[in-house]
Coordinates of N, CA and C in Angstrom, one line a residue:
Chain J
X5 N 93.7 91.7 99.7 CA 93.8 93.1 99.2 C 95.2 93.3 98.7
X6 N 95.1 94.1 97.3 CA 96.5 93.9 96.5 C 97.1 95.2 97.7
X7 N 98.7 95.0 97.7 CA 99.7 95.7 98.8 C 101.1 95.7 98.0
X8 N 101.4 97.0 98.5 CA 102.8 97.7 97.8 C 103.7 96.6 99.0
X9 N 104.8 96.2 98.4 CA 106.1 95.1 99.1 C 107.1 95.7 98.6
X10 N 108.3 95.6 99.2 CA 109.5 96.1 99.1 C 110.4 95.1 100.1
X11 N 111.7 95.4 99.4 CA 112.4 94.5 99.7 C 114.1 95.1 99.9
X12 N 115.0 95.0 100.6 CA 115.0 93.9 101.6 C 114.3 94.8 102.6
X13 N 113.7 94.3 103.7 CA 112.9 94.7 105.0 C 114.4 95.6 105.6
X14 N 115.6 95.1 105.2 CA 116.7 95.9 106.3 C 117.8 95.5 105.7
X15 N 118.4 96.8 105.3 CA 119.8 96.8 104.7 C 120.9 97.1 105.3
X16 N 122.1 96.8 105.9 CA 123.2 97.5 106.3 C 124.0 97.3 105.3
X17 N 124.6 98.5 105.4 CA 126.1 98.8 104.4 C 126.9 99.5 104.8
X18 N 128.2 99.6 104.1 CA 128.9 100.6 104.6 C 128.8 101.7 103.8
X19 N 129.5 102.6 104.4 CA 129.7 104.6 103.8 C 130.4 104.2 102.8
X20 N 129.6 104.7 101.4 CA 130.6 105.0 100.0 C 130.0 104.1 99.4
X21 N 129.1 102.7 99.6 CA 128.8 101.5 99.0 C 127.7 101.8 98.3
X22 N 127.1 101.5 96.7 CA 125.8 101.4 96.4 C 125.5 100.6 96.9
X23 N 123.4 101.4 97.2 CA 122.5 100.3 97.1 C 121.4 100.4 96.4
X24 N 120.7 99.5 96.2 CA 119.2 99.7 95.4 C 118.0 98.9 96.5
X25 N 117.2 99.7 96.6 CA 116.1 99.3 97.1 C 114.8 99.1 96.1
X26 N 114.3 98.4 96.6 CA 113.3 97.5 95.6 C 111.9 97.7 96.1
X27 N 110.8 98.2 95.3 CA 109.5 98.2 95.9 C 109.1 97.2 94.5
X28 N 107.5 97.0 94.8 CA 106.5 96.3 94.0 C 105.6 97.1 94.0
X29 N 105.0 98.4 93.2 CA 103.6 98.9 93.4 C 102.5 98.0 93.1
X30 N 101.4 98.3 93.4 CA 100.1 97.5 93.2 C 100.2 97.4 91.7
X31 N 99.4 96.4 91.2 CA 99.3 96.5 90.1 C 98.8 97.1 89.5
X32 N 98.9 98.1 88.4 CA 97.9 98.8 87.8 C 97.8 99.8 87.9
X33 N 98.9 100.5 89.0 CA 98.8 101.7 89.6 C 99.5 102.5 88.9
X34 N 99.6 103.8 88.5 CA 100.4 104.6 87.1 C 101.4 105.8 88.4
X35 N 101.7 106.0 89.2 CA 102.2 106.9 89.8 C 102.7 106.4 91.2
X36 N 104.3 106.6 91.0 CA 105.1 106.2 92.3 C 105.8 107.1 92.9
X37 N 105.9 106.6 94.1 CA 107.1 107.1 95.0 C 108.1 106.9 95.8
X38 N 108.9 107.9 95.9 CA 109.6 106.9 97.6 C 109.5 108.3 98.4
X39 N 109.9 108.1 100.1 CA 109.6 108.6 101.0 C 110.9 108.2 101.8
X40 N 111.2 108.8 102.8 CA 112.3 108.3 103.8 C 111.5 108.9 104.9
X41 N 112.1 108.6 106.3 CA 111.8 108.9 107.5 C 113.4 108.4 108.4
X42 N 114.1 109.6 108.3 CA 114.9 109.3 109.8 C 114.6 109.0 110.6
X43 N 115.4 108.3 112.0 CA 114.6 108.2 112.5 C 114.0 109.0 114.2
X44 N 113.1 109.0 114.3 CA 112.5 110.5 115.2 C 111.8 111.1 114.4
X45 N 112.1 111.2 113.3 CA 111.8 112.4 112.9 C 110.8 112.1 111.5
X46 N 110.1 113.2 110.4 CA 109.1 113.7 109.9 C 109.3 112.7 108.7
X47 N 108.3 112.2 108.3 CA 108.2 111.6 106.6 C 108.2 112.6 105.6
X48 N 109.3 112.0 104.8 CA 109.9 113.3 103.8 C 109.7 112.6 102.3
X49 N 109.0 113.7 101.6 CA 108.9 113.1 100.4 C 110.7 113.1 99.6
X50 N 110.6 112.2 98.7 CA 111.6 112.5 97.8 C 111.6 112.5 96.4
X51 N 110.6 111.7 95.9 CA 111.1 111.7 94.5 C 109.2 111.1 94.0
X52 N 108.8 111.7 93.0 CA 107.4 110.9 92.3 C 107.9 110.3 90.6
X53 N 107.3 109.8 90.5 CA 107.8 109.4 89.3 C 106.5 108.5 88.4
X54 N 106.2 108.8 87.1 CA 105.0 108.7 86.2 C 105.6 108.2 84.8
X55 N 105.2 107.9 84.2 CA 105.1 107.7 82.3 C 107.0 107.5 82.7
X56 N 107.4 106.7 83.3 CA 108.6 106.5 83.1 C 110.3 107.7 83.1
X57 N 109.3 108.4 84.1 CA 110.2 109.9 84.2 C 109.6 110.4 85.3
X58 N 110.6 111.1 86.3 CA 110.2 111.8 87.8 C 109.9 113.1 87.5
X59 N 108.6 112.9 87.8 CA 107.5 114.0 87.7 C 108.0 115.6 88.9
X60 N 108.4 114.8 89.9 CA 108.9 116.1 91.2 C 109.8 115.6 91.8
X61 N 110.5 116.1 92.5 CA 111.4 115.6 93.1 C 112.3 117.1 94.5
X62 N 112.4 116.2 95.2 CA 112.7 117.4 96.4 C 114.1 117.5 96.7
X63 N 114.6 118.8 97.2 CA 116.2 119.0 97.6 C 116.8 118.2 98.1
X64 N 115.9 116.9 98.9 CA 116.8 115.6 99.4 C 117.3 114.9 97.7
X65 N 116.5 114.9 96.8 CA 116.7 114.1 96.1 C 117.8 114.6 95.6
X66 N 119.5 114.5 95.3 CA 120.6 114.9 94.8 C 120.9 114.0 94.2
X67 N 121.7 114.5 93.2 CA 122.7 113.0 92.4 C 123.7 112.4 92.7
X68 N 123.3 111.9 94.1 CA 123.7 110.7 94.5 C 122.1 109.6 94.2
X69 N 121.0 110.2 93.9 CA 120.1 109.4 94.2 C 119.1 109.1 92.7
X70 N 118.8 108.4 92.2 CA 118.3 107.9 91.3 C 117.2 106.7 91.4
X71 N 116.0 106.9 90.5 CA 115.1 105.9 89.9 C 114.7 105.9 89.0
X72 N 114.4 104.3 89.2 CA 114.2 103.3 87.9 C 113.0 102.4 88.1
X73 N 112.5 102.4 86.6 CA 111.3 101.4 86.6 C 111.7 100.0 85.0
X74 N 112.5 99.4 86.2 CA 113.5 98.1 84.8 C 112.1 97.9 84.1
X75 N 111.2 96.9 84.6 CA 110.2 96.2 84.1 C 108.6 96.6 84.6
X76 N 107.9 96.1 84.3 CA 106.8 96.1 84.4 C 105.8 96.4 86.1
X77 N 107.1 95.5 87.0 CA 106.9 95.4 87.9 C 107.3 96.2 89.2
X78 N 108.6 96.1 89.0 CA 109.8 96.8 90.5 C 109.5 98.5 89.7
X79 N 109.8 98.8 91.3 CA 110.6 100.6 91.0 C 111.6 100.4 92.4
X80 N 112.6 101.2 91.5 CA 113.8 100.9 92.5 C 114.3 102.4 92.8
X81 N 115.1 102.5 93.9 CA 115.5 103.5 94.4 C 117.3 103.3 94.4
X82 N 118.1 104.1 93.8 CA 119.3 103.6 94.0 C 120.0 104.9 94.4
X83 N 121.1 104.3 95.0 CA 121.9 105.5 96.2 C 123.7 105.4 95.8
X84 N 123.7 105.8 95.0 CA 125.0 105.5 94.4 C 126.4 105.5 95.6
X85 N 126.6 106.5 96.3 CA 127.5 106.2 97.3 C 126.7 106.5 98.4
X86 N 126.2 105.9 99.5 CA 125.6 105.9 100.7 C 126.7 106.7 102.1
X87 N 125.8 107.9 102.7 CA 126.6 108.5 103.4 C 125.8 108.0 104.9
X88 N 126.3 108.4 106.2 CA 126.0 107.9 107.5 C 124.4 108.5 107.4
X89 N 124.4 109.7 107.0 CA 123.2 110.8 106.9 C 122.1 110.2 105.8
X90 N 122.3 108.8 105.1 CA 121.3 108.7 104.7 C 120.5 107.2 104.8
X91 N 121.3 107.0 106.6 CA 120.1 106.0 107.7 C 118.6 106.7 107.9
X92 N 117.9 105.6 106.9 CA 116.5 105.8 107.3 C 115.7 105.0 107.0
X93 N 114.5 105.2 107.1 CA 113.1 103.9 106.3 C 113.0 104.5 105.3
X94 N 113.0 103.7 104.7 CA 112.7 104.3 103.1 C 111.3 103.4 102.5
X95 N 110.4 104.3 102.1 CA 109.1 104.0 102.0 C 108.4 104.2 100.2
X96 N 108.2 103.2 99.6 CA 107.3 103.5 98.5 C 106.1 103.4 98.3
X97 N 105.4 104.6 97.4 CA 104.4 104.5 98.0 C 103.4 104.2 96.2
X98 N 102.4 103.5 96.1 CA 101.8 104.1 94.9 C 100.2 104.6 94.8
X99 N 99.9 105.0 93.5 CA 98.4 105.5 93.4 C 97.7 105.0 92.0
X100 N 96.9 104.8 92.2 CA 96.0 104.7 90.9 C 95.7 105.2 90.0
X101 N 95.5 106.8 89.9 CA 95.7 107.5 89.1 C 94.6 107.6 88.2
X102 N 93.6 107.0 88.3 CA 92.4 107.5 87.5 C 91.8 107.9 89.0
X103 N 91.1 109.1 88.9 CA 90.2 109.4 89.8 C 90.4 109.0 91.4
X104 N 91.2 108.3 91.6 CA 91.6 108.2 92.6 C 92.8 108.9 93.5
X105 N 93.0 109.0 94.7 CA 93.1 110.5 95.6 C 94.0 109.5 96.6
X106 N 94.2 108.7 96.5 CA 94.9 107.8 97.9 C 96.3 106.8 97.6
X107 N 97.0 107.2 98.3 CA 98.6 107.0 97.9 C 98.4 105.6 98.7
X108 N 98.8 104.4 98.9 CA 99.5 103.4 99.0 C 100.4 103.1 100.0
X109 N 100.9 103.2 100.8 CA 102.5 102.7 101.0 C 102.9 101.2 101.4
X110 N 104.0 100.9 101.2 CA 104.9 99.6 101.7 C 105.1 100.2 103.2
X111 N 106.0 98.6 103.4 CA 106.2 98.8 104.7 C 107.7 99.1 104.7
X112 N 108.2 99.8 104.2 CA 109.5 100.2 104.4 C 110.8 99.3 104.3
X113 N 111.8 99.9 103.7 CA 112.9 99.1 103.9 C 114.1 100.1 104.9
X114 N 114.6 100.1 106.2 CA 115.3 100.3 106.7 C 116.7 100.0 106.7
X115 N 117.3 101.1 105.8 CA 119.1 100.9 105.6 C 119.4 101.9 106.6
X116 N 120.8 100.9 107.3 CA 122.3 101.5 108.4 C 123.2 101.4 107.0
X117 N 123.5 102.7 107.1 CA 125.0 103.0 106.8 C 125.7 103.0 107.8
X118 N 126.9 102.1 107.8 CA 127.8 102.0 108.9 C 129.5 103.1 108.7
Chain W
X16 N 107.1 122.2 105.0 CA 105.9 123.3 105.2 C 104.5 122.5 104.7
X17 N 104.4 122.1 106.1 CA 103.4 121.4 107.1 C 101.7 122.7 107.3
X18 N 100.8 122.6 106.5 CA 100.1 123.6 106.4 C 98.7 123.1 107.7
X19 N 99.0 122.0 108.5 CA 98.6 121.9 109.2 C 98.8 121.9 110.9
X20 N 98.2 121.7 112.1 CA 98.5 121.9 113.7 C 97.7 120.5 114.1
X21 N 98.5 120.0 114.8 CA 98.0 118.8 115.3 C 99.1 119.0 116.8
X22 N 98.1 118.5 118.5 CA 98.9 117.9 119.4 C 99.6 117.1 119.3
X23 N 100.2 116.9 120.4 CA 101.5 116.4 119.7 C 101.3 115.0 120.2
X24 N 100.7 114.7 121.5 CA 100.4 113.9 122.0 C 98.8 113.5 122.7
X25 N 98.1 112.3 122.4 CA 96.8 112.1 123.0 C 96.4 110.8 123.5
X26 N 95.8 110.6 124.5 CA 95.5 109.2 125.1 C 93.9 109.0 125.1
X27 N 93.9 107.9 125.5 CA 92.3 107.3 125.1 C 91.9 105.8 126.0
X28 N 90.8 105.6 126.7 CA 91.1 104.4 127.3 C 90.5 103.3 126.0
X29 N 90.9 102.0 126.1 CA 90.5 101.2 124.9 C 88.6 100.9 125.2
X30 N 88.3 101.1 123.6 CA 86.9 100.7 123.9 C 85.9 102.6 123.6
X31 N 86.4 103.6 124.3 CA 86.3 104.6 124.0 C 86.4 105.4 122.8
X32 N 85.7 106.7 122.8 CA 85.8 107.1 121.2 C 87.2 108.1 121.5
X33 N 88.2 108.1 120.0 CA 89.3 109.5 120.4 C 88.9 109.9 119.1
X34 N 89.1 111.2 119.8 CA 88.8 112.4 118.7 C 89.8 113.1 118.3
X35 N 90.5 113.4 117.4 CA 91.8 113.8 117.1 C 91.7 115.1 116.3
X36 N 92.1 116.0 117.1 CA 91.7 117.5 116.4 C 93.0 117.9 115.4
X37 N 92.8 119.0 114.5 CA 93.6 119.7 113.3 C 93.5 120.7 113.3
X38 N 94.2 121.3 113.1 CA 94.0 122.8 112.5 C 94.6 122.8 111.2
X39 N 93.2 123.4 110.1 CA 94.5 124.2 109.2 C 93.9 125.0 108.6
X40 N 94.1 126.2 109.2 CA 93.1 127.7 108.7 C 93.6 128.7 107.2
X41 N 94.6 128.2 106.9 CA 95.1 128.5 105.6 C 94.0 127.3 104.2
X42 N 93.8 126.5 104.8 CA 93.6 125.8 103.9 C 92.8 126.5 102.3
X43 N 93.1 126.3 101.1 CA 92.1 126.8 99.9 C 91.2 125.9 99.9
X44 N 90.7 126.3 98.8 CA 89.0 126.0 98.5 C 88.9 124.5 97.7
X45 N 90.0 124.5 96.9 CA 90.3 123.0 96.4 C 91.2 121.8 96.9
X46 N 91.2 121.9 98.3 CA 92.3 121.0 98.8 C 91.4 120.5 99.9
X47 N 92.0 119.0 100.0 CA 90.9 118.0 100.7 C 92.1 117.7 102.3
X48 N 91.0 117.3 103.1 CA 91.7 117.3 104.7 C 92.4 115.5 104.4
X49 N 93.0 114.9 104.7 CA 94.0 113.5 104.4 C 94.0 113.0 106.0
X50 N 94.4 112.1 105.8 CA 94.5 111.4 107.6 C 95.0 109.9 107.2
X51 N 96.5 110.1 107.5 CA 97.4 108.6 107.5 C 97.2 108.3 109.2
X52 N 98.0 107.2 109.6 CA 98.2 107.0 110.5 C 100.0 105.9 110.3
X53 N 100.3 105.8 111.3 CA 101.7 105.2 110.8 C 101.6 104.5 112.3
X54 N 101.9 103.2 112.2 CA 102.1 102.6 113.6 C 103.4 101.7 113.7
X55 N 104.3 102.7 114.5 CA 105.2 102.1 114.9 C 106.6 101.8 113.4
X56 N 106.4 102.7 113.0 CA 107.5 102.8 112.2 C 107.3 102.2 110.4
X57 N 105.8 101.8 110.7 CA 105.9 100.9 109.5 C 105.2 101.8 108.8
X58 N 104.8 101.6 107.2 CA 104.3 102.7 106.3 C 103.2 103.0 106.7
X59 N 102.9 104.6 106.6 CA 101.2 105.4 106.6 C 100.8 104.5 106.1
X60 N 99.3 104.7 106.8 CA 98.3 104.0 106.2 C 96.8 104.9 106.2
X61 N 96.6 105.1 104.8 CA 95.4 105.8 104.3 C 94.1 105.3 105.4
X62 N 93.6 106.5 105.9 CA 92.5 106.4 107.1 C 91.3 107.0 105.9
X63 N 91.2 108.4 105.8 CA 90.2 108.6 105.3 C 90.1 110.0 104.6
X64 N 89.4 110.4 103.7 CA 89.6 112.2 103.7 C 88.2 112.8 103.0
X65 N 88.1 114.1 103.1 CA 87.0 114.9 102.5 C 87.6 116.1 102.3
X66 N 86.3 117.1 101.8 CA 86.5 118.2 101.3 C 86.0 119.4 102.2
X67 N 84.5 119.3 102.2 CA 83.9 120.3 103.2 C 82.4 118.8 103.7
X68 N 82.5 118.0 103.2 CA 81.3 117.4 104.3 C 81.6 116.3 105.3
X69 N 80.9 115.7 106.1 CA 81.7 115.1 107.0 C 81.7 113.7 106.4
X70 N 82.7 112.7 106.5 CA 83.0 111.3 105.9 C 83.1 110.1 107.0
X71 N 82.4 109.3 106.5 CA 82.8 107.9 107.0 C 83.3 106.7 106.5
X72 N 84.0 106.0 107.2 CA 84.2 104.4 106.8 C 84.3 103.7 107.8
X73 N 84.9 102.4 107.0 CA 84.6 101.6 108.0 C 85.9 102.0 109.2
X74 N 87.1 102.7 108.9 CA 88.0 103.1 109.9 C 87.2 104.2 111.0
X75 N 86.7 105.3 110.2 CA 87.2 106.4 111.1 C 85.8 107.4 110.4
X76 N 85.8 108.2 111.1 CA 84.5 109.3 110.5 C 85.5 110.6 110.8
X77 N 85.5 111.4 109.7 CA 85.9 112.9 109.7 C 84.8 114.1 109.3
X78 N 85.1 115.5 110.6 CA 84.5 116.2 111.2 C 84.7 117.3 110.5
X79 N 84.4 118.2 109.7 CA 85.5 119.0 109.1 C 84.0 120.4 109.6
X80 N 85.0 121.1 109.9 CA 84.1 122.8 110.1 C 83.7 123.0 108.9
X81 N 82.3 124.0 109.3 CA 81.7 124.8 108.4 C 82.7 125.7 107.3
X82 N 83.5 126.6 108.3 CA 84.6 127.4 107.6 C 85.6 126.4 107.1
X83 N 85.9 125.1 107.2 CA 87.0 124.5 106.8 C 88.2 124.5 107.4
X84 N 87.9 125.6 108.9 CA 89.6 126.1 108.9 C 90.3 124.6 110.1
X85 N 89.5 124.0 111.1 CA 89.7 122.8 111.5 C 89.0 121.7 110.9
X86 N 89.3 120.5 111.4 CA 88.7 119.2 111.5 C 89.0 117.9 112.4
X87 N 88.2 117.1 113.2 CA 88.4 116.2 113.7 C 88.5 114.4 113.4
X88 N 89.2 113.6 113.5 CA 89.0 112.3 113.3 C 88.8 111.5 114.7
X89 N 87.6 111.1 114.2 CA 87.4 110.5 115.3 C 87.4 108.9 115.1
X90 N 87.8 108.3 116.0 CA 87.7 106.5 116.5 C 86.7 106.0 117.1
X91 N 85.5 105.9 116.4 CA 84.3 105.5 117.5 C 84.6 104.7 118.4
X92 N 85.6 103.5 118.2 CA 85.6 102.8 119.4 C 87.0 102.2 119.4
X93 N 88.0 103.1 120.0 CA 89.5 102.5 119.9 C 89.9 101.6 120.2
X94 N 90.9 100.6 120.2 CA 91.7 99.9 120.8 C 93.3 99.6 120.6
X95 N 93.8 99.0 121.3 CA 95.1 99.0 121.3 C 95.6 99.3 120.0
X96 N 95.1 98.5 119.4 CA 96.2 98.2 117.7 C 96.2 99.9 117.0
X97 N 95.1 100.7 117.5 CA 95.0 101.8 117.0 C 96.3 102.9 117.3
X98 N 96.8 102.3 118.4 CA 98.5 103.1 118.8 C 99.1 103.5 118.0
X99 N 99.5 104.9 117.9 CA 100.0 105.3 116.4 C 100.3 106.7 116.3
X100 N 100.8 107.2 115.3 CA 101.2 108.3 114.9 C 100.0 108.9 113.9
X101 N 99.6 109.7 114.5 CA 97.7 110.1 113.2 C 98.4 111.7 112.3
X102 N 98.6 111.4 111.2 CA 98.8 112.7 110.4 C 97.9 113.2 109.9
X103 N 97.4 114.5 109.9 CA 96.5 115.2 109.0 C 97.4 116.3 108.3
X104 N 97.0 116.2 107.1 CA 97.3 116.3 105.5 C 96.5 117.4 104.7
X105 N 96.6 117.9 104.4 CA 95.8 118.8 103.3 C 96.5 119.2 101.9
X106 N 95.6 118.9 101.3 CA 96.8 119.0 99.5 C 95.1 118.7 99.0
X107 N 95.9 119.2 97.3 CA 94.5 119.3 96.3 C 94.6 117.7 95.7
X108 N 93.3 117.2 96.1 CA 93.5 116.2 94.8 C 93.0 116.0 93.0
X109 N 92.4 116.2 93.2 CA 91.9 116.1 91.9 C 92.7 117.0 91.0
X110 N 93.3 116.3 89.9 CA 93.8 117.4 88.8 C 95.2 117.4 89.0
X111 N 95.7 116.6 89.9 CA 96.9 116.9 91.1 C 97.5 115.6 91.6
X112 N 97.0 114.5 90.9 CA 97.7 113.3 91.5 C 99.3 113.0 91.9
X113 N 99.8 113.9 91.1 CA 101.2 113.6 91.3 C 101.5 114.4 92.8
X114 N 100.5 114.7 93.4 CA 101.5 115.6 94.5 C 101.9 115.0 96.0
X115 N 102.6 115.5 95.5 CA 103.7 114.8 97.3 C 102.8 114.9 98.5
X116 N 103.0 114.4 99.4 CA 102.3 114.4 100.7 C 103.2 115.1 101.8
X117 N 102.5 115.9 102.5 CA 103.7 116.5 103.4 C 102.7 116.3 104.7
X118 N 103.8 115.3 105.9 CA 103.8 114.8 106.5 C 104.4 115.9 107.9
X119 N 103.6 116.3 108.7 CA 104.2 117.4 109.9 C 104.1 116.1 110.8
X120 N 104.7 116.1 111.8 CA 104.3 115.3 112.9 C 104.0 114.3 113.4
X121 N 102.5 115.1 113.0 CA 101.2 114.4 113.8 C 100.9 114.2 114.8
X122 N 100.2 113.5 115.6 CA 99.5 113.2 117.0 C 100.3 112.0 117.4
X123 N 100.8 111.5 118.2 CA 100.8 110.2 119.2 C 99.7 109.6 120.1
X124 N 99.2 109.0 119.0 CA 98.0 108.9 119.7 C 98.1 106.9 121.0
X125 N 98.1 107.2 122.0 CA 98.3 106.1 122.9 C 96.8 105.2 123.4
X126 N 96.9 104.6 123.5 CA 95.2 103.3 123.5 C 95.7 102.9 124.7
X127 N 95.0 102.9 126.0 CA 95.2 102.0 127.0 C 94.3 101.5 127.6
X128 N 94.8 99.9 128.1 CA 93.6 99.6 128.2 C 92.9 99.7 129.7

């Protein structure tokens, strides 16, 4: 059964450092996401993104935070300077988008900002 | 802003059925009931959803009231691996793909054996 992958499974970095996190949606699938989850606490949307442009995006999403779809394949999530406050799983998720109603997710990539 | 009520916490012995109740009495006329589950930190995972009739698969069967304003998921026959965080979801689908999912809580739901 085709499955969203992301990559690395676990990032540390330090405060102030970019990073890019890396998902794979299913193939074929026309509408992405990412998601974070502190941890304890509630799965938060952050950013959707379609036709090569973010469709919504929520008050977490600030410009420190940006996505990209390089190629055909990856959607990436990038964090231009990484603060302590933004340790969490970060989750992408995708959908099919014809008639279909059901989001997808990876299994998360969990960055420490140190 | 979590348009649904879920316990916070529920147990179940393995092999038995758990029933996982919702509330969401605001819900409109075009928005469908959702049910992830998340175990143990790793990504939701799509269980099942409907509108106003009750649904099955091969996971889980959903209960949804006449008025719409609750609904139940139930686990005909639990077991361990089923340990998890159960969210119920309500958002419109159709016509509406791009919309975010808002994730309250959920249930902790515990399987013992």
């Amino acid at each position: 059964e085709p499955e969203v992958t992301q990559t690395p499974s676990h990032q540390v970095t330090q405060m102030g450092q970019e990073v890019i996190l890396r998902c794979v949606p299913i193939s074929n699938h026309l509408y992405f996401y990412w998601y974070r989850q502190i941890l304890g606490q509630k799965v938060e949307f952050l950013v959707s993104f379609y036709n090569n442009e973010i469709s919504e995006k929520s008050e977490i999403f600030d410009d420190q935070f940006s996505v990209e779809r390089p190629d055909g394949s990856n959607f990436t999530l990038k964090i231009r300077s990484t603060k302590l406050e933004d340790s969490a799983m970060y989750f992408c998720a995708s959908l099919p988008g014809r008639a279909a109603d059901t989001q997808y997710f990876g299994p998360g990539t969990r960055l420490t900002v140190l | 802003d979590a348009k649904t009520t879920q316990p916070t916490s529920m147990d179940c012995a393995e092999g038995r059925a758990a029933n996982l109740p919702c509330n969401h009495s605001t819900i409109s006329g075009n928005e469908y009931v959702y049910w992830y589950r998340q175990i143990h930190s790793q990504g939701p995972q799509y269980i099942i959803h409907g509108l106003k009739n009750n649904e099955t698969n091969e996971m889980a069967s959903l209960i949804i009231t006449e008025d719409r304003k609750s609904s139940t998921l139930i686990l005909p026959h639990a077991t361990l691996r089923d340990t998890a965080v159960y969210y119920c979801i309500v958002r419109v689908a159709r016509g509406s793909t791009l919309g975010r999912l808002y994730f309250g809580r959920g249930t902790q739901l515990t399987v013992w054996p």
